[in-house]
Amino acid sequence: MKILRSPLKTLRGKILISLFFLIIIPVVIILYRFYKSSENIVQIQLNQSNQAAVSQKATAMNDMAVRMITASSLIINDPETEKFLKEPADWSTNYTSFIKLTSLVKKLSNVKDLLLDSTTQIGIYDNRGYTQTTWSAVTPSSVQEFYKESWYKPTLERNGFPYWTVPYSLPSSINQDLIVMTRQINGEYTSNYGVFFISVPISLFFYPNAEIRNQQDSGIFSVLVDQNQKRLLGDHAAADLLTNGALQNVRTNANGIQEVKINDQVYFINDAYVPQLGWKLIQFMNQKDFVTQLSRAKDKSISWVIAWFLLFAIAFIVLMLRVTSPFKQLAKSMTKVGKGEFNTLVTVKGEDEIAMLGNNFNRMVMHLQDLISDLYDEQRRKQKAQFQALQAQINPHFLLNTLNSIKWMALLSGADHISEMITKLGKLLNFTMRNEQEFVTLQEELDYLQVYLSLQEIRYHDQILFTYRIPDALLDCEVLKFTLQPAVENSIIHGNRFPLLIDLQAEEVGGNLHIVMQDNGVGMSTALIEQVESSLNQPHAKFSGIGIRNVNERIKLHFGVQYGMQISSVEGEGVRLQLVLPLKRRNTDAENSDRR
């Protein structure tokens, strides 16, 4: 009897359920809410957006006013300013007065740069008939001309408190309206040393002309009014709307929006207070224009519907990709296994068909790993057998007896040097063939190396000098047989310099045995070092048949990849070869027998 599986455990069921819950149901809900949403909600949201913009602008205006007042206080409350204005205006002949004047002008400039915009202007009109400003430095002026300014008399009446004039035009600012703040400069005991003056461009304080035109195109009229609802800045059309006390008839409709009816036209109102000045920023929006904006908002809502639909569609695609990603992972793993990377496993989740494939693949890979491990062990055994077979190729007794006969023939013939070489060669072969184990002590390897070098010294007419410095405590450390001789022979063959000096040292470093061999040969170039590092010389030793590359491979095979051989050189200064081996000592005869 066939057992029915849950739809959640089949790939087809997952796809169908995802399509239903992530595409069909969300789209139906969004469309339903879209058609149920009323025009009032969009109207409220749009009004809130306009109110936030008006409040933000009023906050910026208030911040500018605070900075202007702060800048004025820094100047007029400075005792140095009072001292300067008290003294005669003799800076053209008095150096001390000139220094004070320079300090004041610099202070005006610093305050401007610190608190205000670069388009801001700061000045002092003193009662001695001079003006000190940031736009024209020091210029003579008539005190009588001050009285003609519209701001002068009200400023004196305020007796040190700020007086605001808007709009205003300086002679130096062509076709640029300004908002101006003036304050009377009073001393500790005397009043009216002059008037402090700060001007800011209207476009910086209020709205730039381009933004005002954009507002007009959208049916929005902005105006700045004082406490008496008198227009100070803004659209002239907005000023017409303020006539006849229009703001007294403002009411709040059912949606919480302020509106007023002017000349049979309904306008929505957004306003914000500027507390530092006591002024109010007001925006009027024609209801007809508001409806136009509302239509735009509806178009935006439709765009949102389409965007949400696309978003859910993308979510469905992403989910589909996640569902099918195990197939892709399985395919990648199969490719890696085909290239020989047998440590690759796939992550298995769930109980569906993909999980079944993943489990079967993992079992296959683990089975291959077991086969490779068995093959690796078999290969090691083969290498060991080949090594032993290499030692057993020549019968030791036959070879030594033959060499002994040759030795006596050489002695009888009077060839003592030949007899000496054959004697040393016999010792070398006797050491090689009488030991079947792969490990020997460092002392035994050193004895073997000295016999080998004695033969080479005869061959090269005593042009090879060998020295070693090895602590006695390390002489019983075990090393692989035939570890040092290939390295020394490599120096003799490739050193290309005689007399050749070879120095050997050994020490214990971090629980490991470090053996360092240094010669004085011609060394190697950078390119050759890179080649050696990648391949560690091909076998060059002719006597032992085991090159330094083979020595490095044997060390890594027996002890691990963290051990081995490192070669460095400076061209013209010889080659330095370092062997890193685990520190293992031979303490008992039982351990020796275990190695055999």
Coordinates of C-alpha atoms in Angstrom, one line a residue:
M1 CA 0.0 0.0 0.0
K2 CA 1.4 3.4 -1.0
I3 CA 1.7 5.9 1.8
L4 CA 0.6 9.4 1.0
R5 CA 3.3 12.0 1.9
S6 CA 2.6 15.4 3.3
P7 CA 2.7 18.2 0.7
L8 CA 5.3 20.0 2.8
K9 CA 7.7 17.1 2.2
T10 CA 7.5 17.2 -1.6
L11 CA 9.2 19.7 -3.9
R12 CA 6.0 20.2 -5.9
G13 CA 3.9 20.8 -2.7
K14 CA 6.4 23.4 -1.5
I15 CA 6.3 25.3 -4.8
L16 CA 2.5 25.3 -4.9
I17 CA 2.1 26.4 -1.3
S18 CA 4.7 29.1 -1.7
L19 CA 2.9 30.5 -4.8
F20 CA -0.4 30.6 -2.9
F21 CA 0.8 32.2 0.3
L22 CA 3.5 34.6 -1.1
I23 CA 1.8 35.7 -4.4
I24 CA -1.9 35.1 -4.6
I25 CA -3.0 36.0 -1.0
P26 CA -0.8 39.1 -0.6
V27 CA -1.9 40.6 -4.0
V28 CA -5.5 40.1 -3.2
I29 CA -5.1 41.7 0.2
I30 CA -3.2 44.7 -1.2
L31 CA -5.8 45.3 -4.0
Y32 CA -8.6 45.1 -1.5
R33 CA -7.0 47.6 0.9
F34 CA -6.2 49.9 -2.0
Y35 CA -9.7 50.1 -3.2
K36 CA -11.0 50.4 0.3
S37 CA -8.6 53.3 1.2
S38 CA -10.4 56.6 1.1
E39 CA -9.4 59.9 -0.3
N40 CA -9.5 61.4 3.2
I41 CA -6.5 59.3 4.3
V42 CA -4.4 60.5 1.4
Q43 CA -5.6 64.0 2.1
I44 CA -4.5 63.9 5.7
Q45 CA -1.1 62.4 4.8
L46 CA -0.4 65.1 2.2
N47 CA -1.4 67.8 4.7
Q48 CA 0.9 66.4 7.3
S49 CA 3.7 66.4 4.8
N50 CA 3.1 70.1 4.0
Q51 CA 2.9 70.9 7.7
A52 CA 6.2 69.2 8.4
A53 CA 7.9 71.2 5.6
V54 CA 6.5 74.5 7.0
S55 CA 7.6 73.6 10.6
Q56 CA 11.0 72.7 9.4
K57 CA 11.4 76.0 7.5
A58 CA 10.2 77.9 10.6
T59 CA 12.7 76.1 12.7
A60 CA 15.5 77.1 10.3
M61 CA 14.4 80.7 10.4
N62 CA 14.3 80.7 14.2
D63 CA 17.8 79.1 14.2
M64 CA 19.1 81.8 12.0
A65 CA 17.6 84.5 14.2
V66 CA 19.2 82.9 17.3
R67 CA 22.6 82.9 15.6
M68 CA 22.3 86.5 14.6
I69 CA 21.5 87.5 18.1
T70 CA 24.4 85.4 19.5
A71 CA 26.8 87.0 17.0
S72 CA 25.7 90.5 18.0
S73 CA 26.1 89.7 21.7
L74 CA 29.6 88.5 21.2
I75 CA 30.6 91.9 19.7
I76 CA 28.6 94.5 21.7
N77 CA 29.1 92.7 25.1
D78 CA 32.9 92.6 24.6
P79 CA 34.7 95.1 26.8
E80 CA 37.3 95.6 24.1
T81 CA 34.5 96.9 21.8
E82 CA 33.5 99.5 24.4
K83 CA 37.1 100.6 24.9
F84 CA 37.6 101.0 21.2
L85 CA 34.4 103.1 20.7
K86 CA 35.3 105.3 23.7
E87 CA 38.7 106.4 22.4
P88 CA 39.4 108.9 19.7
A89 CA 39.4 107.7 16.1
D90 CA 43.1 108.4 15.6
W91 CA 44.2 105.0 14.2
S92 CA 45.8 106.7 11.3
T93 CA 48.4 108.3 13.6
N94 CA 48.2 106.2 16.8
Y95 CA 49.6 102.7 16.4
T96 CA 47.8 101.4 19.6
S97 CA 44.4 102.6 18.2
F98 CA 45.3 101.0 14.8
I99 CA 45.9 97.6 16.6
K100 CA 42.6 97.9 18.3
L101 CA 40.8 98.7 15.1
T102 CA 42.5 95.7 13.3
S103 CA 41.5 93.5 16.2
L104 CA 37.8 94.6 16.0
V105 CA 37.7 94.1 12.2
K106 CA 39.2 90.6 12.6
K107 CA 36.7 89.8 15.4
L108 CA 33.8 90.8 13.2
S109 CA 35.1 88.5 10.4
N110 CA 35.7 85.6 12.9
V111 CA 32.2 85.9 14.3
K112 CA 30.7 85.9 10.8
D113 CA 32.7 82.8 9.8
L114 CA 31.9 81.0 13.0
L115 CA 28.1 81.6 13.4
L116 CA 26.8 82.9 10.1
D117 CA 26.9 82.3 6.3
S118 CA 29.5 83.7 3.9
T119 CA 26.8 86.0 2.4
T120 CA 26.1 87.6 5.8
Q121 CA 27.3 91.1 6.5
I122 CA 28.3 92.5 9.9
G123 CA 29.0 96.2 10.7
I124 CA 29.3 98.8 13.4
Y125 CA 28.1 102.4 12.9
D126 CA 29.8 104.4 15.6
N127 CA 29.0 107.9 16.7
R128 CA 32.5 109.2 15.8
G129 CA 31.5 109.2 12.1
Y130 CA 33.0 105.9 11.0
T131 CA 31.7 102.5 10.0
Q132 CA 33.6 99.2 10.6
T133 CA 32.1 96.4 8.4
T134 CA 33.0 93.1 6.9
W135 CA 32.3 94.3 3.4
S136 CA 34.2 97.6 3.3
A137 CA 36.5 97.6 6.4
V138 CA 36.6 101.2 7.8
T139 CA 35.0 104.1 6.0
P140 CA 34.1 107.6 7.2
S141 CA 30.3 108.2 7.5
S142 CA 28.1 111.1 8.5
V143 CA 26.2 110.5 11.8
Q144 CA 23.5 112.7 10.3
E145 CA 23.0 110.1 7.6
F146 CA 22.2 107.5 10.2
Y147 CA 19.1 109.4 11.3
K148 CA 17.7 109.0 7.8
E149 CA 17.7 105.2 8.0
S150 CA 14.3 103.7 8.8
W151 CA 15.8 101.4 11.4
Y152 CA 17.9 104.0 13.3
K153 CA 15.3 105.6 15.5
P154 CA 13.4 102.4 16.4
T155 CA 16.8 100.8 17.3
L156 CA 17.6 103.6 19.8
E157 CA 14.1 103.2 21.3
R158 CA 14.8 99.5 21.9
N159 CA 17.9 100.5 24.0
G160 CA 20.1 97.5 23.2
F161 CA 17.4 95.0 22.3
P162 CA 17.3 93.6 18.7
Y163 CA 15.3 95.5 16.1
W164 CA 14.4 93.7 12.9
T165 CA 14.0 95.3 9.5
V166 CA 12.6 93.4 6.6
P167 CA 13.1 93.8 3.7
Y168 CA 16.1 96.1 3.5
S169 CA 18.8 96.9 0.8
L170 CA 22.4 97.9 1.5
P171 CA 24.1 100.2 -0.9
S172 CA 26.7 97.5 -1.5
S173 CA 24.1 94.8 -2.3
I174 CA 22.7 95.4 -5.7
N175 CA 19.2 94.1 -6.3
Q176 CA 19.4 91.9 -3.1
D177 CA 16.8 92.2 -0.4
L178 CA 18.0 91.6 3.2
I179 CA 16.7 90.9 6.6
V180 CA 18.5 93.2 9.0
M181 CA 18.9 93.1 12.8
T182 CA 20.3 96.3 14.6
R183 CA 21.2 96.8 18.2
Q184 CA 22.3 99.9 20.1
I185 CA 25.8 99.5 21.6
N186 CA 25.7 100.5 25.3
G187 CA 28.6 100.7 27.8
E188 CA 28.7 99.9 31.4
Y189 CA 27.9 103.5 32.4
T190 CA 27.3 105.2 29.1
S191 CA 24.7 104.3 26.4
N192 CA 24.7 104.7 22.7
Y193 CA 28.3 104.3 21.4
G194 CA 26.8 103.4 18.1
V195 CA 24.7 100.7 16.3
F196 CA 25.6 97.1 15.6
F197 CA 24.3 95.8 12.2
I198 CA 23.8 92.3 10.8
S199 CA 22.2 91.5 7.4
V200 CA 21.2 88.2 5.9
P201 CA 19.9 87.7 2.3
I202 CA 16.2 87.0 2.2
S203 CA 16.8 84.0 -0.1
L204 CA 18.8 82.4 2.7
F205 CA 16.5 83.4 5.5
F206 CA 13.2 82.8 3.7
Y207 CA 12.7 80.8 0.5
P208 CA 14.9 81.2 -2.6
N209 CA 13.1 82.7 -5.6
A210 CA 13.3 79.5 -7.5
E211 CA 11.5 77.6 -4.7
I212 CA 8.8 80.3 -4.5
R213 CA 8.1 79.9 -8.2
N214 CA 7.9 76.1 -7.8
Q215 CA 5.4 76.6 -4.9
Q216 CA 3.3 78.9 -7.0
D217 CA 3.3 76.4 -9.8
S218 CA 1.9 73.9 -7.3
G219 CA -0.8 76.3 -6.1
I220 CA 1.1 77.1 -2.8
F221 CA 1.5 80.6 -1.5
S222 CA 3.9 81.2 1.4
V223 CA 4.0 84.4 3.5
L224 CA 5.7 85.6 6.7
V225 CA 3.6 87.8 9.0
D226 CA 4.3 89.7 12.2
Q227 CA 2.2 89.7 15.4
N228 CA -0.3 92.0 13.7
Q229 CA -0.7 89.6 10.7
K230 CA 1.1 92.2 8.5
R231 CA 3.0 90.7 5.6
L232 CA 6.8 90.9 6.0
L233 CA 7.9 88.5 3.2
G234 CA 6.4 86.2 0.7
D235 CA 4.1 86.0 -2.3
H236 CA 2.1 89.1 -3.1
A237 CA -0.8 86.8 -3.9
A238 CA -0.6 85.5 -0.3
A239 CA -0.7 89.1 0.9
D240 CA -4.0 89.6 -0.9
L241 CA -5.4 86.6 0.9
L242 CA -4.6 88.3 4.2
T243 CA -6.9 91.2 3.5
N244 CA -10.1 91.7 5.3
G245 CA -9.0 89.6 8.3
A246 CA -9.1 86.4 6.4
L247 CA -7.2 84.5 9.1
Q248 CA -10.0 85.3 11.6
N249 CA -12.3 82.9 9.7
V250 CA -10.0 79.8 9.7
R251 CA -11.8 76.6 10.7
T252 CA -10.8 73.0 11.1
N253 CA -12.6 70.5 8.8
A254 CA -13.6 66.9 9.7
N255 CA -10.1 65.6 8.6
G256 CA -8.3 68.0 11.0
I257 CA -7.1 70.3 8.3
Q258 CA -7.2 74.1 8.7
E259 CA -9.1 75.8 5.9
V260 CA -10.5 79.2 5.0
K261 CA -12.8 80.5 2.3
I262 CA -11.6 83.6 0.5
N263 CA -13.3 85.1 -2.5
D264 CA -15.4 81.9 -3.0
Q265 CA -12.2 79.8 -3.1
V266 CA -11.3 77.3 -0.4
Y267 CA -7.7 77.3 0.8
F268 CA -6.0 74.8 3.1
I269 CA -3.6 76.5 5.6
N270 CA -0.4 75.2 7.2
D271 CA 1.4 77.5 9.6
A272 CA 4.3 77.5 12.1
Y273 CA 5.5 79.9 14.7
V274 CA 9.0 81.5 14.8
P275 CA 9.4 82.1 18.6
Q276 CA 12.6 84.1 18.6
L277 CA 10.9 86.8 16.3
G278 CA 7.3 86.4 17.3
W279 CA 6.5 85.9 13.6
K280 CA 4.5 83.3 11.8
L281 CA 5.1 81.4 8.6
I282 CA 1.9 80.6 6.7
Q283 CA 1.2 78.6 3.6
F284 CA -2.0 78.7 1.6
M285 CA -3.0 75.9 -0.8
N286 CA -5.9 76.2 -3.2
Q287 CA -8.2 73.2 -2.8
K288 CA -8.3 72.7 -6.5
D289 CA -4.5 72.4 -6.6
F290 CA -4.7 70.2 -3.6
V291 CA -6.9 67.8 -5.6
T292 CA -4.3 67.8 -8.3
Q293 CA -1.7 66.8 -5.8
L294 CA -4.1 64.2 -4.5
S295 CA -4.3 62.6 -7.9
R296 CA -0.6 62.5 -8.0
A297 CA -0.7 60.7 -4.7
K298 CA -3.1 58.2 -6.1
D299 CA -0.8 57.5 -9.0
K300 CA 1.9 57.1 -6.4
S301 CA -0.2 54.6 -4.6
I302 CA -0.8 52.6 -7.8
S303 CA 2.9 52.6 -8.3
W304 CA 3.3 51.2 -4.8
V305 CA 0.8 48.4 -5.6
I306 CA 2.9 47.5 -8.6
A307 CA 6.1 47.7 -6.6
W308 CA 4.7 45.4 -3.8
F309 CA 3.5 42.9 -6.4
L310 CA 7.0 42.9 -7.9
L311 CA 8.5 42.6 -4.4
F312 CA 6.4 39.5 -3.6
A313 CA 7.2 38.1 -7.0
I314 CA 10.9 38.5 -6.3
A315 CA 10.4 36.9 -2.9
F316 CA 8.8 33.9 -4.6
I317 CA 11.7 33.7 -7.0
V318 CA 14.2 33.9 -4.1
L319 CA 12.3 31.1 -2.3
M320 CA 12.4 29.0 -5.4
L321 CA 16.1 29.5 -5.7
R322 CA 16.6 28.5 -2.1
V323 CA 14.5 25.4 -2.7
T324 CA 16.5 24.4 -5.7
S325 CA 19.9 25.5 -4.4
P326 CA 20.6 22.1 -3.0
F327 CA 20.5 20.8 -6.5
K328 CA 23.2 23.3 -7.5
Q329 CA 25.2 22.5 -4.4
L330 CA 25.0 18.8 -5.2
A331 CA 26.1 19.5 -8.8
K332 CA 29.1 21.5 -7.5
S333 CA 30.0 18.7 -5.1
M334 CA 29.9 16.2 -7.9
T335 CA 32.2 18.3 -10.0
K336 CA 34.7 18.6 -7.1
V337 CA 34.6 14.8 -6.6
G338 CA 35.2 14.4 -10.3
K339 CA 38.3 16.6 -10.0
G340 CA 39.6 14.5 -7.1
E341 CA 38.4 16.5 -4.1
F342 CA 37.0 13.7 -2.0
N343 CA 36.4 15.7 1.2
T344 CA 33.3 17.3 -0.2
L345 CA 30.0 16.7 1.5
V346 CA 26.6 18.4 0.9
T347 CA 24.5 19.9 3.7
V348 CA 21.2 17.9 4.1
K349 CA 18.1 19.5 5.5
G350 CA 14.6 18.2 5.6
E351 CA 13.1 14.9 4.3
D352 CA 12.2 15.6 0.7
E353 CA 13.6 14.2 -2.5
I354 CA 16.6 16.5 -2.4
A355 CA 17.5 15.3 1.0
M356 CA 17.4 11.7 -0.2
L357 CA 19.8 12.6 -3.0
G358 CA 22.1 14.4 -0.6
N359 CA 22.3 11.5 1.8
N360 CA 23.1 9.0 -0.9
F361 CA 25.8 11.3 -2.3
N362 CA 27.4 11.7 1.1
R363 CA 27.4 8.0 1.7
M364 CA 29.1 7.5 -1.7
V365 CA 31.8 10.1 -0.9
M366 CA 32.5 8.7 2.5
H367 CA 32.9 5.2 0.9
L368 CA 35.4 6.8 -1.6
Q369 CA 37.3 8.3 1.3
D370 CA 37.6 4.9 2.9
L371 CA 38.9 3.4 -0.3
I372 CA 41.4 6.3 -0.7
S373 CA 42.6 5.8 2.8
D374 CA 43.1 2.1 2.3
L375 CA 45.0 2.9 -1.0
Y376 CA 47.2 5.4 0.8
D377 CA 48.2 2.9 3.5
E378 CA 48.9 0.4 0.8
Q379 CA 51.1 2.9 -1.0
R380 CA 53.1 3.6 2.1
R381 CA 53.7 -0.1 2.6
K382 CA 54.9 -0.3 -1.0
Q383 CA 57.3 2.6 -0.5
K384 CA 58.7 1.0 2.6
A385 CA 59.1 -2.3 0.8
Q386 CA 60.8 -0.6 -2.1
F387 CA 63.2 1.1 0.4
Q388 CA 64.0 -2.2 2.0
A389 CA 64.4 -3.8 -1.4
L390 CA 66.9 -1.1 -2.4
Q391 CA 69.0 -1.9 0.6
A392 CA 68.9 -5.6 -0.2
Q393 CA 69.8 -5.4 -3.9
I394 CA 73.5 -6.2 -3.3
N395 CA 74.5 -9.0 -0.9
P396 CA 76.4 -7.2 1.8
H397 CA 78.9 -10.1 2.4
F398 CA 79.7 -10.4 -1.3
L399 CA 80.2 -6.7 -1.8
L400 CA 82.3 -6.2 1.4
N401 CA 84.5 -9.3 0.6
T402 CA 85.1 -8.0 -2.9
L403 CA 86.1 -4.6 -1.6
N404 CA 88.4 -6.2 1.0
S405 CA 90.1 -8.2 -1.8
I406 CA 90.6 -5.0 -3.8
K407 CA 92.0 -3.2 -0.8
W408 CA 94.7 -5.9 -0.3
M409 CA 95.6 -5.9 -4.0
A410 CA 96.0 -2.1 -3.7
L411 CA 98.3 -2.5 -0.7
L412 CA 100.4 -5.1 -2.4
S413 CA 100.7 -2.9 -5.4
G414 CA 101.8 0.1 -3.3
A415 CA 98.7 2.2 -4.0
D416 CA 98.1 3.2 -0.4
H417 CA 95.6 6.0 -1.3
I418 CA 93.4 3.6 -3.2
S419 CA 93.5 1.3 -0.3
E420 CA 92.4 4.1 2.0
M421 CA 89.5 5.1 -0.2
I422 CA 88.3 1.5 -0.5
T423 CA 88.5 1.1 3.3
K424 CA 86.3 4.2 3.8
L425 CA 83.9 3.1 1.1
G426 CA 83.6 -0.2 2.8
K427 CA 82.7 1.5 6.1
L428 CA 80.1 3.6 4.3
L429 CA 78.5 0.6 2.6
N430 CA 78.7 -1.4 5.8
F431 CA 76.8 1.4 7.7
T432 CA 74.2 1.5 4.9
M433 CA 73.5 -2.2 4.6
R434 CA 73.8 -3.4 8.1
N435 CA 70.9 -1.3 9.4
E436 CA 67.4 -2.2 8.1
Q437 CA 65.5 0.4 10.2
E438 CA 64.4 3.7 8.8
F439 CA 65.4 5.7 11.9
V440 CA 68.9 6.2 13.3
T441 CA 70.3 8.5 16.0
L442 CA 71.8 11.8 15.1
Q443 CA 75.2 10.5 16.2
E444 CA 74.9 7.5 13.8
E445 CA 73.9 9.8 10.9
L446 CA 76.8 12.2 11.8
D447 CA 79.3 9.2 11.7
Y448 CA 77.9 8.1 8.3
L449 CA 78.2 11.7 7.0
Q450 CA 81.9 12.0 8.2
V451 CA 82.8 8.8 6.4
Y452 CA 81.1 10.1 3.3
L453 CA 82.9 13.5 3.5
S454 CA 86.3 11.7 4.0
L455 CA 85.8 10.1 0.6
Q456 CA 84.9 13.5 -0.9
E457 CA 87.9 15.2 0.6
I458 CA 90.2 12.6 -1.1
R459 CA 88.3 13.3 -4.4
Y460 CA 88.5 17.1 -4.1
H461 CA 92.1 17.1 -2.6
D462 CA 91.1 18.4 0.8
Q463 CA 89.2 21.4 -0.6
I464 CA 86.2 20.6 1.6
L465 CA 86.1 21.8 5.3
F466 CA 83.3 20.4 7.4
T467 CA 82.5 21.7 10.9
Y468 CA 79.6 20.9 13.2
R469 CA 78.3 22.2 16.5
I470 CA 75.8 19.8 18.1
P471 CA 75.1 19.6 21.8
D472 CA 75.8 16.2 23.3
A473 CA 72.2 16.1 24.7
L474 CA 70.9 15.9 21.1
L475 CA 73.1 13.2 19.7
D476 CA 70.7 10.5 20.8
C477 CA 67.7 12.1 18.9
E478 CA 66.3 10.0 16.2
V479 CA 66.2 11.2 12.6
L480 CA 65.3 9.5 9.3
K481 CA 68.2 7.6 7.8
F482 CA 69.9 9.4 4.9
T483 CA 68.8 12.8 6.0
L484 CA 72.0 14.8 6.1
Q485 CA 74.1 13.2 3.3
P486 CA 71.9 14.4 0.4
A487 CA 72.0 18.0 1.7
V488 CA 75.8 18.0 2.0
E489 CA 76.2 16.4 -1.4
N490 CA 73.9 19.1 -2.9
S491 CA 76.3 21.7 -1.5
I492 CA 79.4 20.0 -3.0
I493 CA 77.8 19.6 -6.4
H494 CA 76.2 23.1 -6.6
G495 CA 78.4 25.2 -4.4
N496 CA 80.8 25.9 -7.3
R497 CA 83.4 27.4 -4.9
F498 CA 86.6 25.8 -3.4
P499 CA 87.7 25.6 -0.7
L500 CA 84.1 24.8 0.3
L501 CA 83.1 25.4 3.9
I502 CA 80.2 23.5 5.3
D503 CA 78.9 24.3 8.8
L504 CA 76.3 22.1 10.6
Q505 CA 74.4 23.1 13.7
A506 CA 71.5 21.5 15.7
E507 CA 69.4 22.9 18.5
E508 CA 66.1 22.3 20.3
V509 CA 63.4 25.0 19.4
G510 CA 59.9 24.8 20.9
G511 CA 60.0 21.0 21.4
N512 CA 61.3 20.4 17.9
L513 CA 64.8 19.5 16.5
H514 CA 66.2 22.2 14.2
I515 CA 69.2 21.2 12.0
V516 CA 70.8 24.1 10.0
M517 CA 73.5 23.6 7.4
Q518 CA 75.2 26.6 5.9
D519 CA 77.8 26.6 3.1
N520 CA 79.9 29.4 1.5
G521 CA 79.1 28.5 -2.1
V522 CA 78.0 30.9 -4.8
G523 CA 74.4 30.9 -3.6
M524 CA 71.2 31.2 -5.7
S525 CA 69.4 34.0 -7.4
T526 CA 65.9 35.1 -6.4
A527 CA 64.4 33.3 -9.4
L528 CA 66.2 30.1 -8.6
I529 CA 65.1 30.3 -4.9
E530 CA 61.4 30.6 -6.1
Q531 CA 62.0 27.5 -8.3
V532 CA 63.5 25.6 -5.4
E533 CA 60.7 26.6 -3.1
S534 CA 58.1 25.2 -5.5
S535 CA 59.8 21.9 -6.2
L536 CA 62.7 21.5 -3.8
N537 CA 65.4 20.3 -6.2
Q538 CA 65.0 17.2 -8.3
P539 CA 67.1 14.3 -7.1
H540 CA 70.8 15.0 -7.6
A541 CA 72.5 12.6 -5.2
K542 CA 74.1 9.8 -7.2
F543 CA 75.6 7.7 -4.4
S544 CA 72.5 7.4 -2.1
G545 CA 69.9 7.7 -4.8
I546 CA 67.9 9.9 -2.4
G547 CA 67.9 13.7 -3.3
I548 CA 66.9 16.5 -1.0
R549 CA 63.4 16.6 -2.6
N550 CA 62.9 13.0 -1.6
V551 CA 64.2 13.8 1.9
N552 CA 61.6 16.5 2.3
E553 CA 58.9 14.2 1.1
R554 CA 59.9 11.4 3.5
I555 CA 59.9 13.9 6.5
K556 CA 56.4 15.1 5.7
L557 CA 55.2 11.6 5.0
H558 CA 56.4 10.3 8.4
F559 CA 55.9 13.3 10.7
G560 CA 53.3 15.6 9.0
V561 CA 53.2 18.7 6.8
Q562 CA 54.3 21.0 9.6
Y563 CA 57.8 19.4 9.4
G564 CA 60.2 19.4 6.5
M565 CA 63.0 21.4 4.8
Q566 CA 63.4 25.1 4.2
I567 CA 66.0 26.6 1.8
S568 CA 67.2 30.2 1.7
S569 CA 70.1 31.9 0.0
V570 CA 71.8 35.2 -0.7
E571 CA 73.5 35.3 -4.1
G572 CA 77.3 35.1 -3.6
E573 CA 76.9 34.2 0.1
G574 CA 76.0 30.5 0.0
V575 CA 72.9 28.4 0.8
R576 CA 71.2 27.9 4.2
L577 CA 69.2 24.7 4.6
Q578 CA 67.1 24.1 7.7
L579 CA 65.5 20.8 8.7
V580 CA 62.6 20.8 11.2
L581 CA 62.0 17.4 12.9
P582 CA 60.1 16.3 15.9
L583 CA 62.3 15.9 18.9
K584 CA 62.4 12.1 19.7
R585 CA 65.1 10.5 21.8
R586 CA 66.3 6.9 21.7
N587 CA 66.5 5.9 25.4
T588 CA 66.3 2.0 25.6
D589 CA 67.3 -1.0 23.5
A590 CA 63.6 -2.0 23.5
E591 CA 62.8 1.2 21.6
N592 CA 65.5 0.4 19.1
S593 CA 64.2 -3.1 18.5
D594 CA 60.7 -1.6 17.9
R595 CA 62.1 0.5 15.1
R596 CA 63.5 -2.6 13.3

